[in-house]
PDB file of N, CA and C in Angstrom:
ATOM      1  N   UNK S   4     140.169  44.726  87.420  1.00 89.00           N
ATOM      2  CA  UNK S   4     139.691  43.370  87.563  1.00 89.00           C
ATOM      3  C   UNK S   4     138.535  43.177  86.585  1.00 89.00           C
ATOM      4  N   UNK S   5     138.606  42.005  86.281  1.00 93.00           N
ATOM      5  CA  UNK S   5     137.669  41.903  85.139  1.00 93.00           C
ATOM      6  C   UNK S   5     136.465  41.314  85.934  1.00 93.00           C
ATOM      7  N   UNK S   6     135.386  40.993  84.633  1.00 94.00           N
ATOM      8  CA  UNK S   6     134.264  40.308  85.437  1.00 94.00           C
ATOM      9  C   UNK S   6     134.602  38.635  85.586  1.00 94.00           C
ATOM     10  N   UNK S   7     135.217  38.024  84.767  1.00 95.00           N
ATOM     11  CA  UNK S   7     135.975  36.667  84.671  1.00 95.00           C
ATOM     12  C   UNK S   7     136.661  36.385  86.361  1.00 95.00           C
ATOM     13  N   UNK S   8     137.424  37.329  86.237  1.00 96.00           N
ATOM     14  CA  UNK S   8     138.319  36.882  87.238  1.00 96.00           C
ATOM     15  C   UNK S   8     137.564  37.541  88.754  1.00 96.00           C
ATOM     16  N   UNK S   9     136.708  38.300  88.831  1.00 96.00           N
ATOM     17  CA  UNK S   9     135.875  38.254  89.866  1.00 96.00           C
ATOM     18  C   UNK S   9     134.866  37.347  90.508  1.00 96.00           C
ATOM     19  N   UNK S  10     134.137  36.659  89.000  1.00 96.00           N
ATOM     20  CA  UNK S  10     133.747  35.766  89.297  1.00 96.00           C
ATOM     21  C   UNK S  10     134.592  34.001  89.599  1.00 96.00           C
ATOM     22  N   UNK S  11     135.889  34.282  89.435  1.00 96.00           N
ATOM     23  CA  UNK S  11     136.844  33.165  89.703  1.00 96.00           C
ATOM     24  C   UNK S  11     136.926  32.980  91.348  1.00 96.00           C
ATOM     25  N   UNK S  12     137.254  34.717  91.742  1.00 96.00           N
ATOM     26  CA  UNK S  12     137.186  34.494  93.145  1.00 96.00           C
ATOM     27  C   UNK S  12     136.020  34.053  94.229  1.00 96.00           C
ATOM     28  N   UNK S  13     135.048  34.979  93.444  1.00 96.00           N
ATOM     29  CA  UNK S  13     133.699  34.338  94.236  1.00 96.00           C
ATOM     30  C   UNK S  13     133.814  32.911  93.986  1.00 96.00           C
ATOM     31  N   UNK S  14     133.539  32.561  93.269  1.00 96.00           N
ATOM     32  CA  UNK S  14     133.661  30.922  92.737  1.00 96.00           C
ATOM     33  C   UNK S  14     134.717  30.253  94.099  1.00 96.00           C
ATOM     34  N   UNK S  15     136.092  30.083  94.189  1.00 96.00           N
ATOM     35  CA  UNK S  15     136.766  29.863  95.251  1.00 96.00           C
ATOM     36  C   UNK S  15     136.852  30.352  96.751  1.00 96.00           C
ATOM     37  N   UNK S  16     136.138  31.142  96.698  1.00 96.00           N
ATOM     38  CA  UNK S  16     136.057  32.336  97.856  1.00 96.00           C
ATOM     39  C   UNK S  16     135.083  31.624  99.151  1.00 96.00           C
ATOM     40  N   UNK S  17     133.708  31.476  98.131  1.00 95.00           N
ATOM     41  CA  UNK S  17     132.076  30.738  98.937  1.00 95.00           C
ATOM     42  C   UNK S  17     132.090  28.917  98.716  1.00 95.00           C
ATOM     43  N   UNK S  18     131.428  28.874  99.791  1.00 95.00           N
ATOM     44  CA  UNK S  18     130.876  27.560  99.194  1.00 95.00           C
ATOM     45  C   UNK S  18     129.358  27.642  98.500  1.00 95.00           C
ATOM     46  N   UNK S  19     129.369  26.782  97.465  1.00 94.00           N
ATOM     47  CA  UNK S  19     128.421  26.291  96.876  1.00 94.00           C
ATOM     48  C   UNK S  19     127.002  26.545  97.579  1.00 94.00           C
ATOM     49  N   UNK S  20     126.340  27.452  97.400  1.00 95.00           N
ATOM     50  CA  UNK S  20     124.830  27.768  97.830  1.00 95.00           C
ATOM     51  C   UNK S  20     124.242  28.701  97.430  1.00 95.00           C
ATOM     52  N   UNK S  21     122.897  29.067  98.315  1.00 95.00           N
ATOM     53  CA  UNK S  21     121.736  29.731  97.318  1.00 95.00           C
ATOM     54  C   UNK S  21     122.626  31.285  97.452  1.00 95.00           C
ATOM     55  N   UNK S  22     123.076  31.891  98.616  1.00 96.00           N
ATOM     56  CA  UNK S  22     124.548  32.659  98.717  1.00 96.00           C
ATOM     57  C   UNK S  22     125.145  33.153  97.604  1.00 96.00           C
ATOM     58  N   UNK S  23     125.931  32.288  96.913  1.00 96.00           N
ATOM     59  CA  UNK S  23     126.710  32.109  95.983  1.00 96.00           C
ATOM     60  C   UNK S  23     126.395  32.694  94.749  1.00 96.00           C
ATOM     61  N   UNK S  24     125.319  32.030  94.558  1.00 96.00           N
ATOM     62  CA  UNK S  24     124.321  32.180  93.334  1.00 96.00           C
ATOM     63  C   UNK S  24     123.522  33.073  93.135  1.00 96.00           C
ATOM     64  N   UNK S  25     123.202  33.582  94.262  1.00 97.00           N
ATOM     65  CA  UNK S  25     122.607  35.238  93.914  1.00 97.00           C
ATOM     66  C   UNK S  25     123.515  36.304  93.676  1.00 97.00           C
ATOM     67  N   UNK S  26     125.014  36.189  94.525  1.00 96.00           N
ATOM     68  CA  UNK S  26     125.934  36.864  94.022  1.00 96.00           C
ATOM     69  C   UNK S  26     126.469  36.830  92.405  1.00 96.00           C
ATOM     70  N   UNK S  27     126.692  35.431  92.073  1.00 96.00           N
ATOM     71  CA  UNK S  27     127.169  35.606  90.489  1.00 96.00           C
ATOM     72  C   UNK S  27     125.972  35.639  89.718  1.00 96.00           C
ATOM     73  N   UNK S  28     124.828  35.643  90.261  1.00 97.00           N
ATOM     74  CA  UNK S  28     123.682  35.815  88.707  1.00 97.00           C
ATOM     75  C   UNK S  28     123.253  37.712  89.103  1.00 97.00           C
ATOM     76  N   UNK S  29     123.749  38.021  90.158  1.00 97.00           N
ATOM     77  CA  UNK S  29     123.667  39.307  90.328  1.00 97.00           C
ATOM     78  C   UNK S  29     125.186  40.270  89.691  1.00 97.00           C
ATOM     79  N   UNK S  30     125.737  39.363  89.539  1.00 96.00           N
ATOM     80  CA  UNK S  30     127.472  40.145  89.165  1.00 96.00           C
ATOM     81  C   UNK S  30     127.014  39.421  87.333  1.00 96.00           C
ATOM     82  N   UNK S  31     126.379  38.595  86.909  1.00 96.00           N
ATOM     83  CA  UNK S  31     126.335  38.518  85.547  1.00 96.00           C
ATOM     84  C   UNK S  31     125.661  39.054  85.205  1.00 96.00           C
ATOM     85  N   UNK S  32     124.168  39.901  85.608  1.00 97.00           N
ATOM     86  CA  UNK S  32     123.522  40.607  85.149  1.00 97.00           C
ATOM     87  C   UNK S  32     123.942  42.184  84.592  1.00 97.00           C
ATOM     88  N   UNK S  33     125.144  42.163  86.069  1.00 96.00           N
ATOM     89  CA  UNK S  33     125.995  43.602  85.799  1.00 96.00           C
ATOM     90  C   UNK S  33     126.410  43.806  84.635  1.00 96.00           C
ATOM     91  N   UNK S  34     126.948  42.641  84.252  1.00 95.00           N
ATOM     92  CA  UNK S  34     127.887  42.394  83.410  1.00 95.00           C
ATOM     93  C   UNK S  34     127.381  42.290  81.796  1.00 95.00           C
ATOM     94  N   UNK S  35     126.027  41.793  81.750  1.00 96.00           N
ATOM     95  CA  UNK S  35     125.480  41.986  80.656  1.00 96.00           C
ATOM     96  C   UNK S  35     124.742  43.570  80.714  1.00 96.00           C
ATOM     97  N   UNK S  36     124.493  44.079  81.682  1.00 96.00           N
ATOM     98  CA  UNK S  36     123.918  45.427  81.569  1.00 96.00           C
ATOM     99  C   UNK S  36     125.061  46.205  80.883  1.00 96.00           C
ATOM    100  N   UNK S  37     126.185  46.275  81.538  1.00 94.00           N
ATOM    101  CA  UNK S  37     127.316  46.540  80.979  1.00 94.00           C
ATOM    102  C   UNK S  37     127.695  46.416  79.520  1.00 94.00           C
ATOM    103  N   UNK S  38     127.496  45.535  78.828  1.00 90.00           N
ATOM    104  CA  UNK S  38     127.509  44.845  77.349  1.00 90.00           C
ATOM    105  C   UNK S  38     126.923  45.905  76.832  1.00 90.00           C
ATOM    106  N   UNK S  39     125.557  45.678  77.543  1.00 92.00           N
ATOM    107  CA  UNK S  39     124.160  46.392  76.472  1.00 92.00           C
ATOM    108  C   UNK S  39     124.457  47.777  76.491  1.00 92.00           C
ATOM    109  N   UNK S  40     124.412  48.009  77.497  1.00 93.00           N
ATOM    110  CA  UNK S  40     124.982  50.002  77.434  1.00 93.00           C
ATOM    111  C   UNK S  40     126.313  50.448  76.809  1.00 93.00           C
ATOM    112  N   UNK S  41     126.768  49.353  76.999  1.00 88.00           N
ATOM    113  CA  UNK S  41     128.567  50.014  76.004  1.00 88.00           C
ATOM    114  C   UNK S  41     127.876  49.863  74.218  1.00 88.00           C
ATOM    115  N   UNK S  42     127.431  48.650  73.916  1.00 84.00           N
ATOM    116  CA  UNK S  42     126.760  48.603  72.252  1.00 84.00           C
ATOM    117  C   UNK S  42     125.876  49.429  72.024  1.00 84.00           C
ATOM    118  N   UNK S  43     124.916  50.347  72.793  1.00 87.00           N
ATOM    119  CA  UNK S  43     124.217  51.372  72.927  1.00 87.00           C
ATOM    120  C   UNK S  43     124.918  52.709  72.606  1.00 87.00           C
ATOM    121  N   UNK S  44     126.067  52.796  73.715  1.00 86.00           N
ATOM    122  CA  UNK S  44     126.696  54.475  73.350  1.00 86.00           C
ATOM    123  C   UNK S  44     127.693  54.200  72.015  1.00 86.00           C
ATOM    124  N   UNK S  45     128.301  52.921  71.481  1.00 83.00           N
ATOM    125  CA  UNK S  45     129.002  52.335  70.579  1.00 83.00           C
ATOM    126  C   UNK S  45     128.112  52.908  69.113  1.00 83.00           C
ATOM    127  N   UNK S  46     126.755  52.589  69.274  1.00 80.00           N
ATOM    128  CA  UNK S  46     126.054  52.567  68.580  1.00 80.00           C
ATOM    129  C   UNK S  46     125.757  53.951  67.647  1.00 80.00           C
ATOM    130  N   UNK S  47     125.315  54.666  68.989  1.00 82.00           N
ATOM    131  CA  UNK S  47     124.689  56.294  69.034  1.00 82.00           C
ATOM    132  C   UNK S  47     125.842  56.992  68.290  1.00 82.00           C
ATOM    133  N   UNK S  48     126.786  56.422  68.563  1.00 80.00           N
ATOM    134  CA  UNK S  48     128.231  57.257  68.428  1.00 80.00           C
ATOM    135  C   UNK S  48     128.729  56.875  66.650  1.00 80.00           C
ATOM    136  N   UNK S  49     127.766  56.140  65.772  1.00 78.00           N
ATOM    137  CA  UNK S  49     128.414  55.645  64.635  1.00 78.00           C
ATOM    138  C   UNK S  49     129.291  54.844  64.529  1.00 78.00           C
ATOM    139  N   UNK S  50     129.588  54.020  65.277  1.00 79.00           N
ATOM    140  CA  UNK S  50     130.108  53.011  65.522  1.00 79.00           C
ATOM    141  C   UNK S  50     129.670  51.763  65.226  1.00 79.00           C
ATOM    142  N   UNK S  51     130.240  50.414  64.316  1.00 79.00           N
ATOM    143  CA  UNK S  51     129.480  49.662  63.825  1.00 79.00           C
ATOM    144  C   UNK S  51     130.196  48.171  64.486  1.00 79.00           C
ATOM    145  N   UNK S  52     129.510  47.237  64.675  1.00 75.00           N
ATOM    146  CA  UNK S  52     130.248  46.210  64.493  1.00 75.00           C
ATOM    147  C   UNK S  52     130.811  45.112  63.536  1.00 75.00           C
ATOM    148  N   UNK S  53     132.278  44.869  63.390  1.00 77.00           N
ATOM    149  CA  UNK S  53     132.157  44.116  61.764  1.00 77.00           C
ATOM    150  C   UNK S  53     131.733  42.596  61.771  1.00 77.00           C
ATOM    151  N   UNK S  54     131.735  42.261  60.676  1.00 76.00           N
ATOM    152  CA  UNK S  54     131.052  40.986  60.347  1.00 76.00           C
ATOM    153  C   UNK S  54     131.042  40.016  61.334  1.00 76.00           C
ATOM    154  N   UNK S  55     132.422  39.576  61.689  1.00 77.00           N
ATOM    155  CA  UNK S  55     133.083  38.527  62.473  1.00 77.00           C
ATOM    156  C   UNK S  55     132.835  38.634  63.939  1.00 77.00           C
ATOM    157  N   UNK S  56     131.954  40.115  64.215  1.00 71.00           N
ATOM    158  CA  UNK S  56     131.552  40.110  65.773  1.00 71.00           C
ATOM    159  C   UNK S  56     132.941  40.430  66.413  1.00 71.00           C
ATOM    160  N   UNK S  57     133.609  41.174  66.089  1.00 74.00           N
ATOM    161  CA  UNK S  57     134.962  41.026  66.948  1.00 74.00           C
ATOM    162  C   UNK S  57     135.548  42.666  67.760  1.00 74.00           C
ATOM    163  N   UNK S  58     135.121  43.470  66.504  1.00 77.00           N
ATOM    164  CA  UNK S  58     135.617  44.991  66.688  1.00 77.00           C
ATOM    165  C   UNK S  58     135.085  45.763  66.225  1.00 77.00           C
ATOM    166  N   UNK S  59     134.819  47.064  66.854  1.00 74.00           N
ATOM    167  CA  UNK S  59     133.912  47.891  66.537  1.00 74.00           C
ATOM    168  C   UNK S  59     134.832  49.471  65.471  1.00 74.00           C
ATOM    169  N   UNK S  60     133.902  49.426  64.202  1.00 79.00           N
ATOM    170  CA  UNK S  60     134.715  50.319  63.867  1.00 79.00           C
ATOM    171  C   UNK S  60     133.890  51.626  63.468  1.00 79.00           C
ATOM    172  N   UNK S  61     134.479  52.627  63.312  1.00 76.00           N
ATOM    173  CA  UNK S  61     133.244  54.078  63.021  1.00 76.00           C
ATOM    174  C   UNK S  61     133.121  54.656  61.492  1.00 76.00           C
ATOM    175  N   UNK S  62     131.820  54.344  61.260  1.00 72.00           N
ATOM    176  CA  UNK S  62     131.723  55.112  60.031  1.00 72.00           C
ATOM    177  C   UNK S  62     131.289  56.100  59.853  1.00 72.00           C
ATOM    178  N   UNK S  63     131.580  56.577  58.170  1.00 68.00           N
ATOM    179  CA  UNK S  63     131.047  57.759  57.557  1.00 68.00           C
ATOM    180  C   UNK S  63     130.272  58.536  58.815  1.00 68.00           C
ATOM    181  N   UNK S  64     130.863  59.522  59.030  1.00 63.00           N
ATOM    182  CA  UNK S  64     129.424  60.707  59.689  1.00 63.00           C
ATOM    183  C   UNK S  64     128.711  61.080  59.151  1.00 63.00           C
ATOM    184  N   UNK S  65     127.753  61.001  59.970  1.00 57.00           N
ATOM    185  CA  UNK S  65     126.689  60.895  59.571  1.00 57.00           C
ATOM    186  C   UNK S  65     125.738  62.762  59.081  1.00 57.00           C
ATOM    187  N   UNK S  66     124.692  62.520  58.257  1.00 58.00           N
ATOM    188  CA  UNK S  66     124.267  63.578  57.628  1.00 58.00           C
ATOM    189  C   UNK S  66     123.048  64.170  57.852  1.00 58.00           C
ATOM    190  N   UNK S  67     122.815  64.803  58.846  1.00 58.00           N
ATOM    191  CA  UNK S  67     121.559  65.298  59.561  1.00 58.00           C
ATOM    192  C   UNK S  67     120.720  65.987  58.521  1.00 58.00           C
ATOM    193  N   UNK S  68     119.316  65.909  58.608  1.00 57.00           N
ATOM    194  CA  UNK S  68     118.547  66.745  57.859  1.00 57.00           C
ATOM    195  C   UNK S  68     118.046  67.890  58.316  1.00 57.00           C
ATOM    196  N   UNK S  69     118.182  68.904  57.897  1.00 60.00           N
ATOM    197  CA  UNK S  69     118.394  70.361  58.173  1.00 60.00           C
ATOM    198  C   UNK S  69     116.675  70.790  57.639  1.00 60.00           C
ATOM    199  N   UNK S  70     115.960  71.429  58.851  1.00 65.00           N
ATOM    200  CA  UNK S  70     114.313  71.897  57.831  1.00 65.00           C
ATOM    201  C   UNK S  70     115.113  73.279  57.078  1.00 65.00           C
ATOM    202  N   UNK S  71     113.659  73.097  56.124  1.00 61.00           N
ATOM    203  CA  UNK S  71     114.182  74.584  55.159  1.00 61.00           C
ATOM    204  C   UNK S  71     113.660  75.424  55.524  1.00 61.00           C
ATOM    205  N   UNK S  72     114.400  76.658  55.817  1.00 63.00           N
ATOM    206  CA  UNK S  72     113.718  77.716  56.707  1.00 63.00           C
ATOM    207  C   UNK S  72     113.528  79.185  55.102  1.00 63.00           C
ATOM    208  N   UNK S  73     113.175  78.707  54.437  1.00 63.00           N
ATOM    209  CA  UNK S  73     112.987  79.830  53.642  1.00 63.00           C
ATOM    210  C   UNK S  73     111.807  80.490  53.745  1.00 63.00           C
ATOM    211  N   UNK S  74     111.676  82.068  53.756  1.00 57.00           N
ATOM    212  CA  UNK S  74     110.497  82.633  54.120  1.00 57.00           C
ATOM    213  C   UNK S  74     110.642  82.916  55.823  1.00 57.00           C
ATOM    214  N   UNK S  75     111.432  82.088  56.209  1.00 56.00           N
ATOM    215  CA  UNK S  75     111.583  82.801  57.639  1.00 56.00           C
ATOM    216  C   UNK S  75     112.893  84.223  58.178  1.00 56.00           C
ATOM    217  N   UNK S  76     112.477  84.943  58.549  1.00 55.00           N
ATOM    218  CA  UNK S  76     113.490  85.705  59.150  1.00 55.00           C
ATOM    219  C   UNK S  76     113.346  85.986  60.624  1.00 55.00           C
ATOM    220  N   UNK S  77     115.207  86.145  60.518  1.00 50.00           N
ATOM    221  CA  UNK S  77     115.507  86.344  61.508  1.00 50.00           C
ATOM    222  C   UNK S  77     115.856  87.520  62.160  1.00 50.00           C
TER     223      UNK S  77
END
């Protein structure tokens, strides 16, 4: 079930009140928390979004910087 169609049912489900409205601004908050943490691990992961805002695609891996351990032994 999506968040759309959950909030369809609440929507038909309640009547119109303060009720109502704490449920869907509490189920949209989910829902944007949700957003933000998926573009977060999307993110971390090299994952980009393209121009048009539509799809996320992964680039180039990425190239860590390594310290120089010369003079040290192991």
């Amino acid at each position: 079930m999506t968040f759309l169609e959950l909030d369809q049912r609440i929507r038909s489900a309640m009547p119109d009140g303060p009720e109502r409205r704490d449920i869907l601004v509490g189920l949209h908050d989910l829902q944007e928390g949700a957003n933000q943490t998926l573009g977060w691990l999307l993110a971390i992961s090299n994952y980009k979004l393209d121009e048009e805002g539509v799809s996320w695609t992964q680039q180039a891996s990425t190239r860590f910087q390594v310290n120089d351990t010369k003079g040290t032994t192991f």
